[in-house]
């Protein structure tokens, strides 16, 4: 496993990234061994990969994934808890569900995403698929796995990709169970969500008691876990120890200070709210309440991201894949929306989806010592993020797949492309 990538235009993923030419990237045993001037490189013993002027950059990092969802549009809301109970009801359906999750993980990789963070899944499937990928049984990205989240009765995703904790002891028991499953993080569902809201304003409504949030965060931190929280309002979450705010809403000065005091970061997720906020309801089949809530959430995420930028709060990107209209292969759209609606440069969007999102030292940039997690595009994504739509090659821990493809949902593509 010694590859030398030559004649490529390097975009290294660092904050001030610019295209670098004339360098060879030397990869050994899945890591970047050296980056040297091509004319001075000794390529003896290397398999030479000629990039022929294409662009090479770090693989993308999707920080908000639900691996159990396919993103297929729905004519009506389905009972996700009932569906999960059915899938878990016998060995055959459990095997089918496990293979589905594995397939979605591979789909992420083939779209150019080399690391994902899962924040709510079916039972322990996320950690199982992570371990299967790590030992070479399955193909897929690195997975920072959260398994089931913790919600409350009638709370966001309760009974499907989150357990419903009635008491603090129930919630702490789930933290202990997650530790036994060897998760990488703990996920809380603190406020309501768009899809399970029956009234206007419910997505920002507090569902989990602050005492439960604090108890879970204290226990998780004691065990060495970070805590991510689905939350539209941030003060209860940050004030009780949450490490990352998923989604977000307009911040006040107190919340901004809590972000800084806690060294917390924001995970911006524009993708799932956009269809409910901007599509005609004849397309989404959304109710008037869902459209109203979707618009409130969409505007709130944009405002939160802008305030985070103004106050040097770190931002990472996730597309909440699994929600209707959000597929496992379209993460590049989140970068595009971040650029379009928040107003950042293409380079900064890429930075937030690569090096800034790297919650481990070995990924996120093309630098010596980093894992060889890279993607190749024909066009320059610094000029146009649409270049990320078509991946020429994806390299994961040094293993290269050329011309990766995924089956595309044409309805999703047609409707979402209207907002590019």
GROMACS .gro file of C-alpha atoms in nm:
model
  420
    1UNK     CA    1   0.000   0.000   0.000
    2UNK     CA    2   0.231   0.271  -0.130
    3UNK     CA    3   0.067   0.520  -0.365
    4UNK     CA    4   0.203   0.843  -0.508
    5UNK     CA    5  -0.058   1.093  -0.625
    6UNK     CA    6   0.092   1.321  -0.888
    7UNK     CA    7  -0.028   1.597  -1.124
    8UNK     CA    8  -0.307   1.692  -0.887
    9UNK     CA    9  -0.420   2.032  -0.770
   10UNK     CA   10  -0.419   2.014  -0.391
   11UNK     CA   11  -0.680   2.181  -0.169
   12UNK     CA   12  -0.552   2.096   0.179
   13UNK     CA   13  -0.857   2.180   0.393
   14UNK     CA   14  -0.688   2.438   0.616
   15UNK     CA   15  -0.866   2.764   0.689
   16UNK     CA   16  -0.669   2.967   0.434
   17UNK     CA   17  -0.665   2.692   0.173
   18UNK     CA   18  -0.556   2.774  -0.179
   19UNK     CA   19  -0.482   2.548  -0.471
   20UNK     CA   20  -0.128   2.409  -0.463
   21UNK     CA   21   0.030   2.257  -0.770
   22UNK     CA   22   0.351   2.073  -0.842
   23UNK     CA   23   0.344   1.843  -0.538
   24UNK     CA   24   0.326   1.468  -0.499
   25UNK     CA   25   0.125   1.316  -0.213
   26UNK     CA   26   0.297   1.000  -0.089
   27UNK     CA   27   0.071   0.753   0.090
   28UNK     CA   28   0.191   0.452   0.285
   29UNK     CA   29  -0.019   0.213   0.493
   30UNK     CA   30  -0.320   0.438   0.470
   31UNK     CA   31  -0.146   0.756   0.589
   32UNK     CA   32   0.006   1.057   0.419
   33UNK     CA   33   0.378   0.987   0.451
   34UNK     CA   34   0.501   1.299   0.276
   35UNK     CA   35   0.407   1.585   0.046
   36UNK     CA   36   0.701   1.679  -0.170
   37UNK     CA   37   0.781   1.877  -0.481
   38UNK     CA   38   0.694   1.644  -0.763
   39UNK     CA   39   1.012   1.715  -0.957
   40UNK     CA   40   1.218   1.613  -0.654
   41UNK     CA   41   1.013   1.309  -0.549
   42UNK     CA   42   1.169   0.962  -0.542
   43UNK     CA   43   0.876   0.745  -0.648
   44UNK     CA   44   1.066   0.417  -0.644
   45UNK     CA   45   0.841   0.147  -0.501
   46UNK     CA   46   0.525   0.356  -0.527
   47UNK     CA   47   0.220   0.288  -0.736
   48UNK     CA   48   0.190   0.615  -0.928
   49UNK     CA   49  -0.161   0.760  -0.957
   50UNK     CA   50  -0.177   1.035  -1.219
   51UNK     CA   51  -0.456   1.277  -1.127
   52UNK     CA   52  -0.424   1.448  -1.467
   53UNK     CA   53  -0.491   1.797  -1.335
   54UNK     CA   54  -0.790   1.706  -1.119
   55UNK     CA   55  -0.840   1.852  -0.772
   56UNK     CA   56  -0.767   1.652  -0.458
   57UNK     CA   57  -0.891   1.753  -0.114
   58UNK     CA   58  -0.979   1.599   0.223
   59UNK     CA   59  -1.285   1.378   0.236
   60UNK     CA   60  -1.597   1.551   0.366
   61UNK     CA   61  -1.713   1.511   0.727
   62UNK     CA   62  -2.088   1.491   0.784
   63UNK     CA   63  -2.147   1.567   1.151
   64UNK     CA   64  -2.520   1.494   1.177
   65UNK     CA   65  -2.633   1.160   1.034
   66UNK     CA   66  -2.914   0.916   1.104
   67UNK     CA   67  -2.800   0.601   0.925
   68UNK     CA   68  -3.143   0.438   0.936
   69UNK     CA   69  -3.308   0.685   0.697
   70UNK     CA   70  -3.315   0.697   0.318
   71UNK     CA   71  -3.457   1.049   0.276
   72UNK     CA   72  -3.744   0.935   0.056
   73UNK     CA   73  -4.024   1.196   0.037
   74UNK     CA   74  -4.342   1.097   0.218
   75UNK     CA   75  -4.703   1.165   0.130
   76UNK     CA   76  -4.791   1.151   0.500
   77UNK     CA   77  -4.605   1.123   0.826
   78UNK     CA   78  -4.530   0.765   0.918
   79UNK     CA   79  -4.512   0.615   1.264
   80UNK     CA   80  -4.136   0.571   1.298
   81UNK     CA   81  -4.160   0.406   1.640
   82UNK     CA   82  -4.400   0.145   1.502
   83UNK     CA   83  -4.168   0.082   1.206
   84UNK     CA   84  -3.862   0.034   1.429
   85UNK     CA   85  -4.054  -0.203   1.656
   86UNK     CA   86  -4.147  -0.407   1.350
   87UNK     CA   87  -3.788  -0.415   1.224
   88UNK     CA   88  -3.666  -0.536   1.561
   89UNK     CA   89  -3.942  -0.797   1.599
   90UNK     CA   90  -3.762  -1.099   1.449
   91UNK     CA   91  -3.417  -1.211   1.328
   92UNK     CA   92  -3.501  -1.172   0.958
   93UNK     CA   93  -3.620  -0.811   0.979
   94UNK     CA   94  -3.330  -0.725   1.212
   95UNK     CA   95  -3.086  -0.863   0.953
   96UNK     CA   96  -3.259  -0.664   0.679
   97UNK     CA   97  -3.238  -0.345   0.890
   98UNK     CA   98  -2.870  -0.405   0.965
   99UNK     CA   99  -2.790  -0.452   0.596
  100UNK     CA  100  -2.986  -0.136   0.517
  101UNK     CA  101  -2.780   0.067   0.766
  102UNK     CA  102  -2.458  -0.084   0.628
  103UNK     CA  103  -2.563   0.008   0.276
  104UNK     CA  104  -2.637   0.366   0.374
  105UNK     CA  105  -2.293   0.395   0.535
  106UNK     CA  106  -2.133   0.281   0.210
  107UNK     CA  107  -2.348   0.531   0.021
  108UNK     CA  108  -2.203   0.813   0.234
  109UNK     CA  109  -1.850   0.704   0.143
  110UNK     CA  110  -1.921   0.675  -0.229
  111UNK     CA  111  -2.054   1.032  -0.226
  112UNK     CA  112  -1.723   1.166  -0.093
  113UNK     CA  113  -1.798   1.164   0.281
  114UNK     CA  114  -1.514   0.988   0.461
  115UNK     CA  115  -1.627   1.053   0.821
  116UNK     CA  116  -1.974   1.065   0.969
  117UNK     CA  117  -2.105   1.131   1.319
  118UNK     CA  118  -2.428   0.944   1.393
  119UNK     CA  119  -2.668   1.114   1.632
  120UNK     CA  120  -2.959   0.877   1.673
  121UNK     CA  121  -2.996   0.530   1.530
  122UNK     CA  122  -3.163   0.192   1.561
  123UNK     CA  123  -3.046   0.009   1.874
  124UNK     CA  124  -2.669  -0.062   1.849
  125UNK     CA  125  -2.650  -0.081   1.470
  126UNK     CA  126  -2.428   0.227   1.434
  127UNK     CA  127  -2.148   0.090   1.654
  128UNK     CA  128  -2.180  -0.254   1.495
  129UNK     CA  129  -2.144  -0.113   1.142
  130UNK     CA  130  -1.858   0.110   1.261
  131UNK     CA  131  -1.672  -0.193   1.394
  132UNK     CA  132  -1.742  -0.397   1.079
  133UNK     CA  133  -1.597  -0.117   0.866
  134UNK     CA  134  -1.294  -0.081   1.091
  135UNK     CA  135  -1.208  -0.450   1.066
  136UNK     CA  136  -1.263  -0.462   0.689
  137UNK     CA  137  -1.588  -0.660   0.678
  138UNK     CA  138  -1.784  -0.368   0.534
  139UNK     CA  139  -1.699  -0.067   0.320
  140UNK     CA  140  -1.783   0.273   0.456
  141UNK     CA  141  -1.659   0.594   0.619
  142UNK     CA  142  -1.519   0.644   0.965
  143UNK     CA  143  -1.809   0.650   1.205
  144UNK     CA  144  -1.833   0.841   1.529
  145UNK     CA  145  -2.132   0.647   1.660
  146UNK     CA  146  -2.398   0.762   1.902
  147UNK     CA  147  -2.648   0.473   1.864
  148UNK     CA  148  -2.987   0.557   2.019
  149UNK     CA  149  -3.039   0.909   2.145
  150UNK     CA  150  -3.211   0.998   2.471
  151UNK     CA  151  -3.550   1.167   2.450
  152UNK     CA  152  -3.855   1.182   2.677
  153UNK     CA  153  -4.207   1.037   2.638
  154UNK     CA  154  -4.369   1.202   2.336
  155UNK     CA  155  -4.041   1.386   2.274
  156UNK     CA  156  -3.846   1.420   1.951
  157UNK     CA  157  -3.784   1.079   1.785
  158UNK     CA  158  -3.889   0.895   2.102
  159UNK     CA  159  -3.925   0.523   2.035
  160UNK     CA  160  -3.754   0.525   1.695
  161UNK     CA  161  -3.393   0.646   1.702
  162UNK     CA  162  -3.411   0.759   2.065
  163UNK     CA  163  -3.532   0.597   2.384
  164UNK     CA  164  -3.799   0.772   2.589
  165UNK     CA  165  -3.659   0.830   2.938
  166UNK     CA  166  -3.937   0.894   3.189
  167UNK     CA  167  -3.699   0.967   3.476
  168UNK     CA  168  -3.341   1.079   3.530
  169UNK     CA  169  -3.257   0.724   3.634
  170UNK     CA  170  -3.392   0.598   3.299
  171UNK     CA  171  -3.171   0.846   3.116
  172UNK     CA  172  -2.862   0.753   3.318
  173UNK     CA  173  -2.931   0.384   3.256
  174UNK     CA  174  -2.922   0.458   2.883
  175UNK     CA  175  -2.584   0.632   2.923
  176UNK     CA  176  -2.451   0.320   3.094
  177UNK     CA  177  -2.597   0.103   2.818
  178UNK     CA  178  -2.434   0.326   2.557
  179UNK     CA  179  -2.099   0.284   2.729
  180UNK     CA  180  -2.139  -0.094   2.712
  181UNK     CA  181  -2.203  -0.057   2.340
  182UNK     CA  182  -1.878   0.142   2.311
  183UNK     CA  183  -2.036   0.451   2.161
  184UNK     CA  184  -1.833   0.760   2.072
  185UNK     CA  185  -2.081   1.022   2.198
  186UNK     CA  186  -2.417   1.071   2.369
  187UNK     CA  187  -2.712   1.240   2.195
  188UNK     CA  188  -2.996   1.424   2.369
  189UNK     CA  189  -3.330   1.532   2.220
  190UNK     CA  190  -3.405   1.840   2.432
  191UNK     CA  191  -3.668   2.030   2.231
  192UNK     CA  192  -3.938   1.926   1.987
  193UNK     CA  193  -3.887   1.884   1.613
  194UNK     CA  194  -4.062   1.990   1.294
  195UNK     CA  195  -4.187   1.647   1.192
  196UNK     CA  196  -4.336   1.549   1.526
  197UNK     CA  197  -4.488   1.889   1.608
  198UNK     CA  198  -4.867   1.916   1.612
  199UNK     CA  199  -4.878   2.289   1.683
  200UNK     CA  200  -4.694   2.600   1.572
  201UNK     CA  201  -4.385   2.678   1.779
  202UNK     CA  202  -4.339   2.325   1.919
  203UNK     CA  203  -3.995   2.263   1.760
  204UNK     CA  204  -3.842   2.518   1.996
  205UNK     CA  205  -4.044   2.403   2.294
  206UNK     CA  206  -3.848   2.253   2.584
  207UNK     CA  207  -3.932   1.884   2.630
  208UNK     CA  208  -3.649   1.756   2.850
  209UNK     CA  209  -3.616   1.892   3.202
  210UNK     CA  210  -3.294   2.087   3.272
  211UNK     CA  211  -3.222   1.850   3.563
  212UNK     CA  212  -3.217   1.554   3.325
  213UNK     CA  213  -2.991   1.736   3.081
  214UNK     CA  214  -2.744   1.814   3.359
  215UNK     CA  215  -2.749   1.462   3.502
  216UNK     CA  216  -2.680   1.306   3.162
  217UNK     CA  217  -2.405   1.554   3.076
  218UNK     CA  218  -2.235   1.506   3.413
  219UNK     CA  219  -2.244   1.127   3.379
  220UNK     CA  220  -2.135   1.133   3.015
  221UNK     CA  221  -1.842   1.362   3.088
  222UNK     CA  222  -1.742   1.144   3.382
  223UNK     CA  223  -1.727   0.850   3.138
  224UNK     CA  224  -1.533   1.052   2.878
  225UNK     CA  225  -1.814   1.118   2.630
  226UNK     CA  226  -1.912   1.442   2.460
  227UNK     CA  227  -2.282   1.526   2.447
  228UNK     CA  228  -2.463   1.650   2.136
  229UNK     CA  229  -2.813   1.794   2.164
  230UNK     CA  230  -3.101   1.837   1.924
  231UNK     CA  231  -3.216   2.179   2.035
  232UNK     CA  232  -3.355   2.495   1.880
  233UNK     CA  233  -3.300   2.705   2.194
  234UNK     CA  234  -2.951   2.674   2.340
  235UNK     CA  235  -2.950   2.811   2.694
  236UNK     CA  236  -3.080   2.502   2.877
  237UNK     CA  237  -2.849   2.278   2.677
  238UNK     CA  238  -2.532   2.483   2.713
  239UNK     CA  239  -2.606   2.583   3.069
  240UNK     CA  240  -2.617   2.219   3.172
  241UNK     CA  241  -2.308   2.090   2.996
  242UNK     CA  242  -2.394   2.007   2.634
  243UNK     CA  243  -2.088   2.014   2.405
  244UNK     CA  244  -2.250   2.068   2.065
  245UNK     CA  245  -2.572   2.233   1.957
  246UNK     CA  246  -2.737   2.056   1.666
  247UNK     CA  247  -2.948   2.290   1.449
  248UNK     CA  248  -2.962   2.606   1.665
  249UNK     CA  249  -3.176   2.919   1.679
  250UNK     CA  250  -3.121   3.289   1.741
  251UNK     CA  251  -2.872   3.350   2.021
  252UNK     CA  252  -2.865   3.611   2.293
  253UNK     CA  253  -2.553   3.742   2.468
  254UNK     CA  254  -2.587   3.487   2.748
  255UNK     CA  255  -2.600   3.194   2.506
  256UNK     CA  256  -2.299   3.325   2.316
  257UNK     CA  257  -2.102   3.343   2.638
  258UNK     CA  258  -2.211   2.988   2.730
  259UNK     CA  259  -2.079   2.862   2.396
  260UNK     CA  260  -1.741   3.015   2.476
  261UNK     CA  261  -1.735   2.910   2.842
  262UNK     CA  262  -1.812   2.548   2.746
  263UNK     CA  263  -1.585   2.536   2.440
  264UNK     CA  264  -1.897   2.417   2.261
  265UNK     CA  265  -1.954   2.416   1.887
  266UNK     CA  266  -2.250   2.455   1.655
  267UNK     CA  267  -2.357   2.193   1.401
  268UNK     CA  268  -2.549   2.377   1.131
  269UNK     CA  269  -2.817   2.172   0.952
  270UNK     CA  270  -2.998   2.368   0.682
  271UNK     CA  271  -3.087   2.074   0.460
  272UNK     CA  272  -3.385   1.922   0.647
  273UNK     CA  273  -3.562   2.252   0.712
  274UNK     CA  274  -3.525   2.388   0.358
  275UNK     CA  275  -3.795   2.175   0.189
  276UNK     CA  276  -4.050   2.254   0.461
  277UNK     CA  277  -3.961   2.622   0.459
  278UNK     CA  278  -3.926   2.686   0.085
  279UNK     CA  279  -4.107   2.414  -0.114
  280UNK     CA  280  -4.468   2.451  -0.217
  281UNK     CA  281  -4.680   2.232   0.010
  282UNK     CA  282  -4.814   2.045  -0.293
  283UNK     CA  283  -4.460   1.910  -0.332
  284UNK     CA  284  -4.380   1.827   0.031
  285UNK     CA  285  -4.733   1.721   0.133
  286UNK     CA  286  -4.659   1.920   0.448
  287UNK     CA  287  -4.932   2.060   0.666
  288UNK     CA  288  -4.962   2.433   0.721
  289UNK     CA  289  -4.824   2.378   1.073
  290UNK     CA  290  -4.523   2.185   0.941
  291UNK     CA  291  -4.449   2.455   0.684
  292UNK     CA  292  -4.474   2.729   0.947
  293UNK     CA  293  -4.245   2.542   1.186
  294UNK     CA  294  -4.003   2.456   0.906
  295UNK     CA  295  -3.970   2.823   0.813
  296UNK     CA  296  -3.911   2.924   1.177
  297UNK     CA  297  -3.643   2.655   1.217
  298UNK     CA  298  -3.477   2.737   0.881
  299UNK     CA  299  -3.456   3.108   0.961
  300UNK     CA  300  -3.336   3.032   1.313
  301UNK     CA  301  -3.054   2.807   1.194
  302UNK     CA  302  -2.935   3.073   0.951
  303UNK     CA  303  -2.943   3.343   1.219
  304UNK     CA  304  -2.762   3.119   1.468
  305UNK     CA  305  -2.490   3.037   1.216
  306UNK     CA  306  -2.437   3.404   1.133
  307UNK     CA  307  -2.411   3.492   1.502
  308UNK     CA  308  -2.168   3.206   1.559
  309UNK     CA  309  -1.947   3.337   1.280
  310UNK     CA  310  -1.955   3.689   1.426
  311UNK     CA  311  -1.853   3.557   1.768
  312UNK     CA  312  -1.587   3.303   1.666
  313UNK     CA  313  -1.795   3.003   1.771
  314UNK     CA  314  -1.676   2.696   1.578
  315UNK     CA  315  -1.921   2.568   1.317
  316UNK     CA  316  -1.937   2.222   1.165
  317UNK     CA  317  -2.187   2.098   0.910
  318UNK     CA  318  -2.438   1.815   0.906
  319UNK     CA  319  -2.735   1.750   0.683
  320UNK     CA  320  -2.959   1.552   0.923
  321UNK     CA  321  -2.970   1.280   0.663
  322UNK     CA  322  -3.270   1.053   0.696
  323UNK     CA  323  -3.524   1.333   0.711
  324UNK     CA  324  -3.756   1.348   0.407
  325UNK     CA  325  -3.579   1.487   0.099
  326UNK     CA  326  -3.234   1.442   0.261
  327UNK     CA  327  -3.045   1.147   0.117
  328UNK     CA  328  -2.732   0.965   0.224
  329UNK     CA  329  -2.544   1.086  -0.087
  330UNK     CA  330  -2.623   1.459  -0.096
  331UNK     CA  331  -2.412   1.609   0.183
  332UNK     CA  332  -2.250   1.847  -0.067
  333UNK     CA  333  -2.581   2.036  -0.073
  334UNK     CA  334  -2.533   2.137   0.292
  335UNK     CA  335  -2.208   2.312   0.199
  336UNK     CA  336  -2.386   2.485  -0.087
  337UNK     CA  337  -2.672   2.604   0.139
  338UNK     CA  338  -2.423   2.722   0.403
  339UNK     CA  339  -2.253   2.931   0.135
  340UNK     CA  340  -2.577   3.057  -0.019
  341UNK     CA  341  -2.788   3.137   0.289
  342UNK     CA  342  -2.527   3.215   0.556
  343UNK     CA  343  -2.301   3.398   0.314
  344UNK     CA  344  -1.965   3.227   0.370
  345UNK     CA  345  -1.704   3.169   0.101
  346UNK     CA  346  -1.672   2.834  -0.071
  347UNK     CA  347  -1.339   2.785   0.104
  348UNK     CA  348  -1.490   2.845   0.447
  349UNK     CA  349  -1.776   2.603   0.378
  350UNK     CA  350  -1.520   2.339   0.284
  351UNK     CA  351  -1.315   2.420   0.595
  352UNK     CA  352  -1.621   2.370   0.818
  353UNK     CA  353  -1.686   2.034   0.650
  354UNK     CA  354  -1.323   1.915   0.672
  355UNK     CA  355  -1.058   2.035   0.915
  356UNK     CA  356  -1.286   2.226   1.152
  357UNK     CA  357  -1.518   1.925   1.167
  358UNK     CA  358  -1.236   1.683   1.242
  359UNK     CA  359  -1.300   1.578   1.599
  360UNK     CA  360  -0.992   1.357   1.579
  361UNK     CA  361  -0.640   1.457   1.485
  362UNK     CA  362  -0.595   1.206   1.204
  363UNK     CA  363  -0.850   1.344   0.958
  364UNK     CA  364  -0.972   1.664   0.799
  365UNK     CA  365  -0.675   1.789   0.598
  366UNK     CA  366  -0.410   1.686   0.351
  367UNK     CA  367  -0.106   1.708   0.575
  368UNK     CA  368   0.180   1.477   0.662
  369UNK     CA  369   0.078   1.223   0.925
  370UNK     CA  370  -0.294   1.246   0.852
  371UNK     CA  371  -0.499   0.952   0.733
  372UNK     CA  372  -0.527   0.934   0.355
  373UNK     CA  373  -0.899   1.018   0.352
  374UNK     CA  374  -0.931   1.220   0.032
  375UNK     CA  375  -1.157   1.288  -0.264
  376UNK     CA  376  -1.084   1.387  -0.622
  377UNK     CA  377  -1.300   1.617  -0.834
  378UNK     CA  378  -1.269   1.729  -1.194
  379UNK     CA  379  -1.361   2.091  -1.122
  380UNK     CA  380  -1.243   2.330  -0.852
  381UNK     CA  381  -1.481   2.339  -0.552
  382UNK     CA  382  -1.324   2.667  -0.439
  383UNK     CA  383  -1.476   2.819  -0.752
  384UNK     CA  384  -1.805   2.631  -0.740
  385UNK     CA  385  -1.923   2.389  -0.470
  386UNK     CA  386  -2.123   2.203  -0.733
  387UNK     CA  387  -1.790   2.040  -0.818
  388UNK     CA  388  -1.848   1.820  -0.512
  389UNK     CA  389  -2.154   1.669  -0.672
  390UNK     CA  390  -1.942   1.453  -0.902
  391UNK     CA  391  -1.659   1.263  -0.735
  392UNK     CA  392  -1.392   1.116  -0.959
  393UNK     CA  393  -1.228   0.912  -0.680
  394UNK     CA  394  -1.268   0.860  -0.309
  395UNK     CA  395  -0.973   0.745  -0.099
  396UNK     CA  396  -1.046   0.602   0.244
  397UNK     CA  397  -0.749   0.509   0.467
  398UNK     CA  398  -0.550   0.486   0.145
  399UNK     CA  399  -0.793   0.256  -0.038
  400UNK     CA  400  -0.907   0.419  -0.361
  401UNK     CA  401  -1.240   0.378  -0.540
  402UNK     CA  402  -1.254   0.537  -0.885
  403UNK     CA  403  -1.577   0.670  -1.036
  404UNK     CA  404  -1.797   0.594  -0.732
  405UNK     CA  405  -2.169   0.602  -0.800
  406UNK     CA  406  -2.493   0.593  -0.604
  407UNK     CA  407  -2.850   0.536  -0.719
  408UNK     CA  408  -3.014   0.879  -0.736
  409UNK     CA  409  -3.372   0.965  -0.640
  410UNK     CA  410  -3.478   1.174  -0.940
  411UNK     CA  411  -3.769   1.342  -0.761
  412UNK     CA  412  -3.541   1.463  -0.482
  413UNK     CA  413  -3.281   1.581  -0.734
  414UNK     CA  414  -3.534   1.770  -0.946
  415UNK     CA  415  -3.696   1.957  -0.658
  416UNK     CA  416  -3.381   2.037  -0.460
  417UNK     CA  417  -3.193   2.152  -0.769
  418UNK     CA  418  -3.439   2.440  -0.797
  419UNK     CA  419  -3.266   2.598  -0.496
  420UNK     CA  420  -2.910   2.584  -0.627
   0.00000   0.00000   0.00000
